[in-house]
Coordinates of C-alpha atoms (C1' of nucleotides) in Angstrom, one line a residue:
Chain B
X155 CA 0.0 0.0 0.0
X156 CA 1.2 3.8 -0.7
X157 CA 2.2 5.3 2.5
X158 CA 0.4 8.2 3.0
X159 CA 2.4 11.8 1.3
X160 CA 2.3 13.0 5.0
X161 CA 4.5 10.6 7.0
X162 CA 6.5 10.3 3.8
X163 CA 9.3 12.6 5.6
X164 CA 10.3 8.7 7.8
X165 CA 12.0 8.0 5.2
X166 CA 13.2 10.1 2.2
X167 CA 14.5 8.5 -1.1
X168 CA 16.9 10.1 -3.5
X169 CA 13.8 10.9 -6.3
X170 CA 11.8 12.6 -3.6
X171 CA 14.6 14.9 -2.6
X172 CA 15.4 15.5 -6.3
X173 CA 11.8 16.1 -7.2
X174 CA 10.8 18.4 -4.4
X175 CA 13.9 20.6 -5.3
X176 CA 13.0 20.6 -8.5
X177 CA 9.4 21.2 -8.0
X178 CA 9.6 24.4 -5.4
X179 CA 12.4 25.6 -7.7
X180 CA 9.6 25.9 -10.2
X181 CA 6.9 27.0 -7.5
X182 CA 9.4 30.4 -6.7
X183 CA 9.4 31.4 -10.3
X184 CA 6.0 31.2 -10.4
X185 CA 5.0 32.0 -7.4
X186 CA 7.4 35.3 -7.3
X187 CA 6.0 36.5 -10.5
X188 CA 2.5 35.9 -9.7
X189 CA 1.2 35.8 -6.4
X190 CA -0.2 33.2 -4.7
X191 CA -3.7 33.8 -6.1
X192 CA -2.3 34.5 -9.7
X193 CA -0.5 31.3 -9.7
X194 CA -1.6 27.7 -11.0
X195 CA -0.5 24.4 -10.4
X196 CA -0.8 23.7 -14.1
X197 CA 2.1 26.4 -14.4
X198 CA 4.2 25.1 -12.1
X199 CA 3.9 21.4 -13.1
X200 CA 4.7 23.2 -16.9
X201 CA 7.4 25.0 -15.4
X202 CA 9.2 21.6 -13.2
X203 CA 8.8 19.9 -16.6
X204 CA 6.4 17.3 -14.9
X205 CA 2.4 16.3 -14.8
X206 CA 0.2 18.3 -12.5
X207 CA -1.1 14.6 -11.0
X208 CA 2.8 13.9 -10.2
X209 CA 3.1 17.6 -8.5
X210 CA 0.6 16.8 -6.6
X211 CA 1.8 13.6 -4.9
X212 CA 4.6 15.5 -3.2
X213 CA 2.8 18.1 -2.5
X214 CA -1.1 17.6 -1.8
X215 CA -2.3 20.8 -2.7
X216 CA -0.7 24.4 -3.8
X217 CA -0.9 26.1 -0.2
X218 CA 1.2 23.0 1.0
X219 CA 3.7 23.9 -2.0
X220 CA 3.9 27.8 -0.9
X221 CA 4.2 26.8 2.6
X222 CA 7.2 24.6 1.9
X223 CA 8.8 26.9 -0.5
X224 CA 8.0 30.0 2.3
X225 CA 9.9 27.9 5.0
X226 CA 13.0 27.0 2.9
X227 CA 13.3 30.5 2.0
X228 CA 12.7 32.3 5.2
X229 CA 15.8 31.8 6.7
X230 CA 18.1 32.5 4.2
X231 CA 16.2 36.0 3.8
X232 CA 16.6 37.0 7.2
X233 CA 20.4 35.9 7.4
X234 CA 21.9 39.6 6.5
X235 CA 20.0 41.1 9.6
X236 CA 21.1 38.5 12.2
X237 CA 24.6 38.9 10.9
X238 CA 24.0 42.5 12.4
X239 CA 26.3 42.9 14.8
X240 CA 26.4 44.6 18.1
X241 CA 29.7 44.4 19.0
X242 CA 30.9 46.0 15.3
X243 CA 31.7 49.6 14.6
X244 CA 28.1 51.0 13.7
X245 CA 29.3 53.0 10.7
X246 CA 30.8 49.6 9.5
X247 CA 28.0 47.2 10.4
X248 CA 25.2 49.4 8.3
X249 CA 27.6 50.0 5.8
X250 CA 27.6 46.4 5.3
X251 CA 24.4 45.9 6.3
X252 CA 23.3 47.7 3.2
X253 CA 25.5 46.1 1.3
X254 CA 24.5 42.5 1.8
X255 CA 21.0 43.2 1.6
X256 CA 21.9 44.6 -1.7
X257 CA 23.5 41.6 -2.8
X258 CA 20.2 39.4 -2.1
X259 CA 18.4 41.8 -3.8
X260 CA 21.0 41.3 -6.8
X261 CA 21.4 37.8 -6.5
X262 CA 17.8 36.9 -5.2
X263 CA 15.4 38.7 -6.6
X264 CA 12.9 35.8 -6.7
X265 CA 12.7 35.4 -2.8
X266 CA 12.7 39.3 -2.3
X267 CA 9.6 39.3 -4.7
X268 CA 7.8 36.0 -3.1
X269 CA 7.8 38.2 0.0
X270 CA 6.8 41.2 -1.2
X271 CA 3.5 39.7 -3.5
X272 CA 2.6 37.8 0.2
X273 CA 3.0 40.9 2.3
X274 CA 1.5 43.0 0.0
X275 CA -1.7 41.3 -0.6
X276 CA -1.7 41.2 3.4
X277 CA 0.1 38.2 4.6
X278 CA -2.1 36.1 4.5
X279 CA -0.2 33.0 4.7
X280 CA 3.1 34.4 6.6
X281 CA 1.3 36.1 9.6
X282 CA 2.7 34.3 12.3
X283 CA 6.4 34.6 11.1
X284 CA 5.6 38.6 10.7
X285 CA 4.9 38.6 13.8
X286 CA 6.5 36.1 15.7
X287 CA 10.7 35.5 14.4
X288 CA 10.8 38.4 12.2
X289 CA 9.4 40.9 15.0
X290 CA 11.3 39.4 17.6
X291 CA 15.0 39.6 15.4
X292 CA 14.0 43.1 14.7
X293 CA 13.6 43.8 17.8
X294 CA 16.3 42.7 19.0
X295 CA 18.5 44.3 16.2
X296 CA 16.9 47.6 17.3
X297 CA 18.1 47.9 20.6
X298 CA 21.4 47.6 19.3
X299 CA 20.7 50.3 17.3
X300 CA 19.3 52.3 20.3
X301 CA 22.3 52.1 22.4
X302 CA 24.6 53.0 19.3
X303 CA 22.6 56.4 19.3
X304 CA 22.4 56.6 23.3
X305 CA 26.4 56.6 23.3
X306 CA 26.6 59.3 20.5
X307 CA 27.7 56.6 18.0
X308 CA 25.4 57.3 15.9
X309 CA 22.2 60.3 15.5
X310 CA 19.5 59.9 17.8
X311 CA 16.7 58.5 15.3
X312 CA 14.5 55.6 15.7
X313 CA 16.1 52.5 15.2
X314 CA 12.7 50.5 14.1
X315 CA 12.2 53.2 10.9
X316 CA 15.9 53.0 10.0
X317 CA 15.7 49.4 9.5
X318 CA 12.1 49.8 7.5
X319 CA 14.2 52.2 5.2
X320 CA 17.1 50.0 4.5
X321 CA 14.8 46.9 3.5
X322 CA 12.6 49.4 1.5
X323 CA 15.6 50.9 -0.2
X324 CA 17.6 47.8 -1.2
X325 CA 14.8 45.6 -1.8
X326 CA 13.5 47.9 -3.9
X327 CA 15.9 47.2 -7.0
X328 CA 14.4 43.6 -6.4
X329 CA 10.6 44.3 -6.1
X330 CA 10.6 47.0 -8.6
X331 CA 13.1 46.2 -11.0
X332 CA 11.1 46.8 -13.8
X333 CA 10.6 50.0 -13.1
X334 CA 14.4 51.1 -12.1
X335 CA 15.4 49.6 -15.0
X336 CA 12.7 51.7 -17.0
X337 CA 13.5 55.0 -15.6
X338 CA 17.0 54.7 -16.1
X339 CA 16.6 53.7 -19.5
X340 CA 18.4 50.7 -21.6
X341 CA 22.2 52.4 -21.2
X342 CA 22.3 52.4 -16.7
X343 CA 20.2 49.1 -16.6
X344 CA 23.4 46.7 -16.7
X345 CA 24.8 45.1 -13.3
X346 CA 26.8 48.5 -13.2
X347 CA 23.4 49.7 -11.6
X348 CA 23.9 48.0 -7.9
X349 CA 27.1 49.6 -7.7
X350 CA 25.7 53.3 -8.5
X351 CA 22.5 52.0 -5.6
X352 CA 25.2 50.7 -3.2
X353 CA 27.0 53.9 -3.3
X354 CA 24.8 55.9 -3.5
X355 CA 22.9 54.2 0.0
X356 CA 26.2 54.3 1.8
X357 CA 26.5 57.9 1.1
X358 CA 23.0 58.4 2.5
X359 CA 22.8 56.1 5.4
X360 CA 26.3 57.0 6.7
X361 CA 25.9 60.5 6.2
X362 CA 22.4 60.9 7.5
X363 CA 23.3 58.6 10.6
X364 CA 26.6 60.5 11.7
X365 CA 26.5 62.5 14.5
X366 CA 28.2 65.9 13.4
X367 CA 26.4 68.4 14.6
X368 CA 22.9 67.0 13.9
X369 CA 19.3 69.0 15.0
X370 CA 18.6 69.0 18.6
Chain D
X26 CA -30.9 50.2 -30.6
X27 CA -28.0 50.3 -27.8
X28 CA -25.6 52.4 -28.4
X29 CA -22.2 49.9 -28.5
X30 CA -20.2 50.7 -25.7
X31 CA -17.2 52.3 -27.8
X32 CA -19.2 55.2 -28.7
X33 CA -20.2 55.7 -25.5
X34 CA -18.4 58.6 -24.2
X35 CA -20.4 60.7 -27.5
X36 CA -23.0 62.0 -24.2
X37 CA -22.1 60.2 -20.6
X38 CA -25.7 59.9 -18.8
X39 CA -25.7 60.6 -14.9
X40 CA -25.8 57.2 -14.6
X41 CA -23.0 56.1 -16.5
X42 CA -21.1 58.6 -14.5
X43 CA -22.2 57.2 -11.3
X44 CA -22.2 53.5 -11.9
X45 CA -17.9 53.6 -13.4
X46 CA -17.5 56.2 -10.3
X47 CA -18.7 53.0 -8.7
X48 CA -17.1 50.4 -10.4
X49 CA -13.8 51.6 -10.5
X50 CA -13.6 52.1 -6.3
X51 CA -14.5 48.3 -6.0
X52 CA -11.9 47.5 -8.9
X53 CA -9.5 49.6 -6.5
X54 CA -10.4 47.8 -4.2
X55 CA -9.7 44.4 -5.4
X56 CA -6.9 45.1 -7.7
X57 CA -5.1 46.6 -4.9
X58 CA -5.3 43.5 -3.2
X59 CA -5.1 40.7 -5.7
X60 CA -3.4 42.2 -8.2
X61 CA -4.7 41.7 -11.9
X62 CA -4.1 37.5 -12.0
X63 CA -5.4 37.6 -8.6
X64 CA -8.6 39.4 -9.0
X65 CA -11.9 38.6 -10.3
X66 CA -14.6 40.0 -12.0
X67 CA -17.2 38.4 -9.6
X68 CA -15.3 40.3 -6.9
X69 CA -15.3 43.3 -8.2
X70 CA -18.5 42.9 -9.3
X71 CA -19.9 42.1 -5.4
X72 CA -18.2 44.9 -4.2
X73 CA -19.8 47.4 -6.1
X74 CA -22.6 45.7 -5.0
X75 CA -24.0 44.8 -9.1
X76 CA -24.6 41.9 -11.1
X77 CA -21.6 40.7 -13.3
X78 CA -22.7 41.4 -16.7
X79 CA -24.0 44.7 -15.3
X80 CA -20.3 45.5 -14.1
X81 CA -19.2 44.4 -18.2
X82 CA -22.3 46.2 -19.6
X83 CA -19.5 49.3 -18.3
X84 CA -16.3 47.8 -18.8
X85 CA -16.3 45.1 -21.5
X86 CA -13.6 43.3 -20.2
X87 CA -11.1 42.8 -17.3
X88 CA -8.2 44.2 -18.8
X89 CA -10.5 47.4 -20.2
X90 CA -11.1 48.2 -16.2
X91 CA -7.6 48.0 -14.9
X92 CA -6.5 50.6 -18.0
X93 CA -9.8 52.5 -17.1
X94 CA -8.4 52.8 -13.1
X95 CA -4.6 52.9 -14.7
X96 CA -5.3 56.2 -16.3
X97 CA -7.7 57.7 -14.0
X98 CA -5.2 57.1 -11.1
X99 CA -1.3 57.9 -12.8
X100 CA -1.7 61.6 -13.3
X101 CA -2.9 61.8 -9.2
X102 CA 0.2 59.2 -8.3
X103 CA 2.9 61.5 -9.9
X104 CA 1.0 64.9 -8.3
X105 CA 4.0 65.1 -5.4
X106 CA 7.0 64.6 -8.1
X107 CA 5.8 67.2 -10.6
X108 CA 5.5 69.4 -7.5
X109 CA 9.2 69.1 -7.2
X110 CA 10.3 72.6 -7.8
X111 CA 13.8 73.6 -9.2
X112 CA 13.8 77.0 -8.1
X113 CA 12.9 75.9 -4.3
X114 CA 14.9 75.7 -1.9
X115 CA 16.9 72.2 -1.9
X116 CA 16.5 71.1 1.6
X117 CA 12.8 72.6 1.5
X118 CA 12.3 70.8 -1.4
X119 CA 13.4 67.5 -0.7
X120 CA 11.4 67.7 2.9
X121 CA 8.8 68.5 1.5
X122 CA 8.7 65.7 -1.6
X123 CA 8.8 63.2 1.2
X124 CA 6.5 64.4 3.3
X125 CA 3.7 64.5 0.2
X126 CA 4.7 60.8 -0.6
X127 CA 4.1 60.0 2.6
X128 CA 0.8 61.5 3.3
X129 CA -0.2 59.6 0.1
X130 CA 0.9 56.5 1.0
X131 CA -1.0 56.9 4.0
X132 CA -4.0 58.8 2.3
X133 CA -4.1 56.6 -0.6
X134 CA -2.9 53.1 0.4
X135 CA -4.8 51.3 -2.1
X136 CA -3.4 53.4 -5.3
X137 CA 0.2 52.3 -3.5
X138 CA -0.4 48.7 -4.2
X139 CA -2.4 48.5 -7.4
X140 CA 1.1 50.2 -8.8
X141 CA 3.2 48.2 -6.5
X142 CA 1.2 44.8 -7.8
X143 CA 1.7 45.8 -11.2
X144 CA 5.5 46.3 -11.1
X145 CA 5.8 43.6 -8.9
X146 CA 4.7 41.2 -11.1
X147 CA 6.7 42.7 -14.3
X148 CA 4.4 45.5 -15.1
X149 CA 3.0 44.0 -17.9
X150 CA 0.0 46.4 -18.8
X151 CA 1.7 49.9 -17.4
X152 CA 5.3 49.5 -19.4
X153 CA 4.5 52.4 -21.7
X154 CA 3.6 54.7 -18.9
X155 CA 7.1 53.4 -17.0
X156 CA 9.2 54.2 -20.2
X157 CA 7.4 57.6 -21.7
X158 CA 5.5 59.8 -19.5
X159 CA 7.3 58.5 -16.3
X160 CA 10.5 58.5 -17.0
X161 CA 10.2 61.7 -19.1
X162 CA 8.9 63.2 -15.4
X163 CA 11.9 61.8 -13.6
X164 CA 14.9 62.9 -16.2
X165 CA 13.7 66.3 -15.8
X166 CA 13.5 66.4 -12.0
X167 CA 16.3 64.4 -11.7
X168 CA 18.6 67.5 -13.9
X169 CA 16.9 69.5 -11.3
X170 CA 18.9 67.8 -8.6
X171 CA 22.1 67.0 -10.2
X172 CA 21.9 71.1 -11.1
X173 CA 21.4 71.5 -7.2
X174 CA 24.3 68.7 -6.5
X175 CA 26.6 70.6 -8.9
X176 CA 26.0 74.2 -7.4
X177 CA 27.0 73.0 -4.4
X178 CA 23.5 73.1 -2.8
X179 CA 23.7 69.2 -1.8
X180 CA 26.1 66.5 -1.9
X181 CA 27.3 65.0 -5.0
X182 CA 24.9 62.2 -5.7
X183 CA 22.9 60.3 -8.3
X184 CA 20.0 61.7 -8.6
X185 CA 18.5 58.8 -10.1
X186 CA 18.8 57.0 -6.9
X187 CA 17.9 59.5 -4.4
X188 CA 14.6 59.4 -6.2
X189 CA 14.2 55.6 -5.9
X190 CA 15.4 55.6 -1.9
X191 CA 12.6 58.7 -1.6
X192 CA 10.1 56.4 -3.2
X193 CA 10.9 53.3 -1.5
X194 CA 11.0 54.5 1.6
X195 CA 8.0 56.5 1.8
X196 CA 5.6 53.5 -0.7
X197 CA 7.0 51.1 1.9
X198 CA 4.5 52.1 4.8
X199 CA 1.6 51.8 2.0
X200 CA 3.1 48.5 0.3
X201 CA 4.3 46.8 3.0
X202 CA 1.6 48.2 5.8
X203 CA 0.9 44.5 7.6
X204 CA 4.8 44.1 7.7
X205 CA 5.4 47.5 9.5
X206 CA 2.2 46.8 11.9
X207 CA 3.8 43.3 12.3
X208 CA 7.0 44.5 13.6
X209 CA 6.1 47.5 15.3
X210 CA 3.4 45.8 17.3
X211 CA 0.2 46.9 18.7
X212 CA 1.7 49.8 20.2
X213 CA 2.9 51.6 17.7
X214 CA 0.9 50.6 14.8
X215 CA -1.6 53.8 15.5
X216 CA -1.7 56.5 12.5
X217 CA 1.4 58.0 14.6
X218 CA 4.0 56.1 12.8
X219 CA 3.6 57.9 10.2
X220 CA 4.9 60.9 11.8
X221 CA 7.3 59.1 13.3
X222 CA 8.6 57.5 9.8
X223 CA 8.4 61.7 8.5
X224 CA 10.6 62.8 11.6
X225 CA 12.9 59.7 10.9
X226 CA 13.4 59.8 6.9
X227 CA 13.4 63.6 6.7
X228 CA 16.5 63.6 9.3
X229 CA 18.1 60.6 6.9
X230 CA 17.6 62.8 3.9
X231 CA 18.6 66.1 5.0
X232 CA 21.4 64.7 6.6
X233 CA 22.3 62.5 4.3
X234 CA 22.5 65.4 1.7
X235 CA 23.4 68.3 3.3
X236 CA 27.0 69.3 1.9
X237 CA 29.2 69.8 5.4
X238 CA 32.4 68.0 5.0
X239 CA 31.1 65.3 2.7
X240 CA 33.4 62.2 1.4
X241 CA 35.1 62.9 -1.9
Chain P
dT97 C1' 14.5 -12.3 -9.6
dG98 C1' 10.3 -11.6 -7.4
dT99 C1' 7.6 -8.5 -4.9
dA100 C1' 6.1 -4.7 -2.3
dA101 C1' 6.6 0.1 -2.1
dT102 C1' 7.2 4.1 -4.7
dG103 C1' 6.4 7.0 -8.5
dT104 C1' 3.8 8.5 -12.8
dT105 C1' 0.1 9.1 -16.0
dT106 C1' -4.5 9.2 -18.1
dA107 C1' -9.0 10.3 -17.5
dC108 C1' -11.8 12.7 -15.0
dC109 C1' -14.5 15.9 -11.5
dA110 C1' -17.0 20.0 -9.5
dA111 C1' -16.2 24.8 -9.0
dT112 C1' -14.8 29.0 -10.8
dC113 C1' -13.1 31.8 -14.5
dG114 C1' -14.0 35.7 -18.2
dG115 C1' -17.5 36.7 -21.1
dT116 C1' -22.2 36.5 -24.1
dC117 C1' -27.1 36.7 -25.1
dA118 C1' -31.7 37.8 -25.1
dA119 C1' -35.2 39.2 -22.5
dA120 C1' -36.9 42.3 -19.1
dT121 C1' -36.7 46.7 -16.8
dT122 C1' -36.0 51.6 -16.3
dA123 C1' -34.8 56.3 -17.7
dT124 C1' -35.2 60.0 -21.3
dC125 C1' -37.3 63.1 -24.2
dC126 C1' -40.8 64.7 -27.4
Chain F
dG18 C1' -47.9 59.2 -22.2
dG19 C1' -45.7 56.7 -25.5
dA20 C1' -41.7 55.6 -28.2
dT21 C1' -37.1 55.0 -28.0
dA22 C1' -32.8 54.5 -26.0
dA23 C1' -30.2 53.1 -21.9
dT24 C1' -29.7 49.9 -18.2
dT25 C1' -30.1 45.5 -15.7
dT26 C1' -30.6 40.7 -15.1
dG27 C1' -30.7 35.4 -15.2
dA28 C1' -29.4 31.8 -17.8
dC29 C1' -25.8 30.1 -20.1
dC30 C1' -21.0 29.1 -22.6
dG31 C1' -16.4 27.1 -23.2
dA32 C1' -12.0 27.3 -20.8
dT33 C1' -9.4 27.0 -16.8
dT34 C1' -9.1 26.2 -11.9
dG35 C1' -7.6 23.0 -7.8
dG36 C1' -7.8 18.4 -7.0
dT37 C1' -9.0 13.0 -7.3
dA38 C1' -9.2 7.9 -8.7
dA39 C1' -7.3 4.2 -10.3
dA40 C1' -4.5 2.0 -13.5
dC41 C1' 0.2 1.6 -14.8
dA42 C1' 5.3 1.9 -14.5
dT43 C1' 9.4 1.9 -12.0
dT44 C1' 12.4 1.4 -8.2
dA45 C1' 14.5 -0.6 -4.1
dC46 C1' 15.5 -4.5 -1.6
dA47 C1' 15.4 -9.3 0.2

DNA sequence: TGTAATGTTTACCAATCGGTCAAATTATCC
DNA sequence: GGATAATTTGACCGATTGGTAAACATTACA
């Protein structure tokens, strides 16, 4: 008799491993470009180069799929932030900060756009990481922050916003590549493009954030 | 005999005025939401609160209402940019740009993410306006600032990307709204983040730009 | 090599999709 | 008030949706 698809995880066989990678390999593309809503299973299968039927003995129906591909991706995503660190020299730690988040953006624009679709339509499947891991890490990255500002290492600003503006602004050559690449027109759209945004952000972030002789 | 629905903007009745009025705030609605894969006629059509081939009596097909909202919304969306003014003052300016996109994305959430959705999924049906009439707007602002960069006003920057970072940042609290609530918590998720994200990105930016000692 | 478990496919299902049609209803204007 | 045009609706269509059943093929392993 078939063991059932959910206890299949006792015992994993070298086709399941294959076909699952294969299979939410597909489901990112699709899923990223799409939605969850303006995806289909029939794309996917299309996509992983197998039947719908066989897509859905691994994975018994498309919320499953996005739930697994949500999971393997999470971590990775939030890697950048907990590398923050609070023992670092601040200037150098958001300087790279910035930078690495850059990179994913470069180098992972798939996951920074299966995030974006889910939390734009409202989270509706990754609710509970919003608010439990993810809020809990930022939290903890903020009060790092905090006490750079308290000991005049940095401007006194609010630590929560400054993080909000550095996923905005780096993720944002991810989520709306389309659009950068429109507005700067066919000759600044090359690679060349992350190094003018990575500059550029380092000149803001560090110059904003240093405490010269800031307002009150 | 009906009139067909092409010629139909000859003499607009009351009621046509009303009933697209009408349609095209549920469409926000939806759209917004969804995005154009994700959304549904039937949707649309029960939040407007009329019968489906009512709804494409109006609008003879999907695609037809998302250009229809498209159009009626793009001119309002760029309203803060074209406000940009080169003979202001810089740091006046620049304030005040951000503080407009914000009150939008907190005004006008939904017209956020109907662009958002569209770009994030490859912008597919708004390309045109990224490449003429958009771009067009942001060459000639972004001169503006590399005029202002070049006088000495502000740092030497891309101009280019100090528009993106402005857009990102301040979009993000519309876009990403559930995200920001998620992390900031009960507590803080009251309209008053907004004037804390204006107090926070407005000492980024004028920082970030003024032209003390800057690097290089 | 036989056999039991695993993997794959064909054929199919009910629900929903975007959209049409003709008939019925309502508004407009002389 | 009646004719005519504009509006609205219920019934319906073929295509696509997420998902199933069962027969079939393949693999792993004793």
């Amino acid at each position: 008799m078939t063991i059932p698809r959910a206890a299949k995880t006792l015992r994993r066989t070298r086709i399941q491993e294959e076909k699952e990678e294969q299979i939410l390999e597909a489901a990112l593309d699709v899923f990223s470009a799409s939605g969850f809503r303006g995806s289909t299973i029939d794309q996917i299968a299309e996509v992983a180069g197998i039947s719908k039927p066989n897509l859905l003995y691994y994975f018994r129906t498309k919320e499953a799929m996005h739930r697994a591909l949500i999971d393997r991706v999470l971590y990775t995503w939030l890697e950048p932030l907990r590398a923050f660190d609070a023992e670092g020299n601040p200037e150098e730690e958001i300087r790279s900060y910035i930078r690495r988040k850059l990179e994913m953006a470069r180098d992972f624009p798939r996951e920074s756009r299966l995030f974006a679709n889910e939390v734009l339509q409202g989270a509706p499947h990754i609710e509970d990481e919003l608010k439990g891991p993810l809020k809990e890490l930022v939290d903890e990255k903020a009060e790092v922050i905090r006490a750079w500002a308290k000991s005049g290492k940095i401007i006194k600003c609010d630590p929560y916003h400054l993080i909000f503006s550095i996923w905005s602004t780096t993720q944002h050559y991810a989520d709306f590549d389309v659009q950068v690449r429109a507005v700067l027109g066919q000759e600044h759209s090359g690679e060349g493009r992350f190094e003018d945004a990575a500059r550029f952000l380092e000149q803001l972030f560090i110059g904003g954030l240093r405490p010269d002789r800031s307002e009150s």
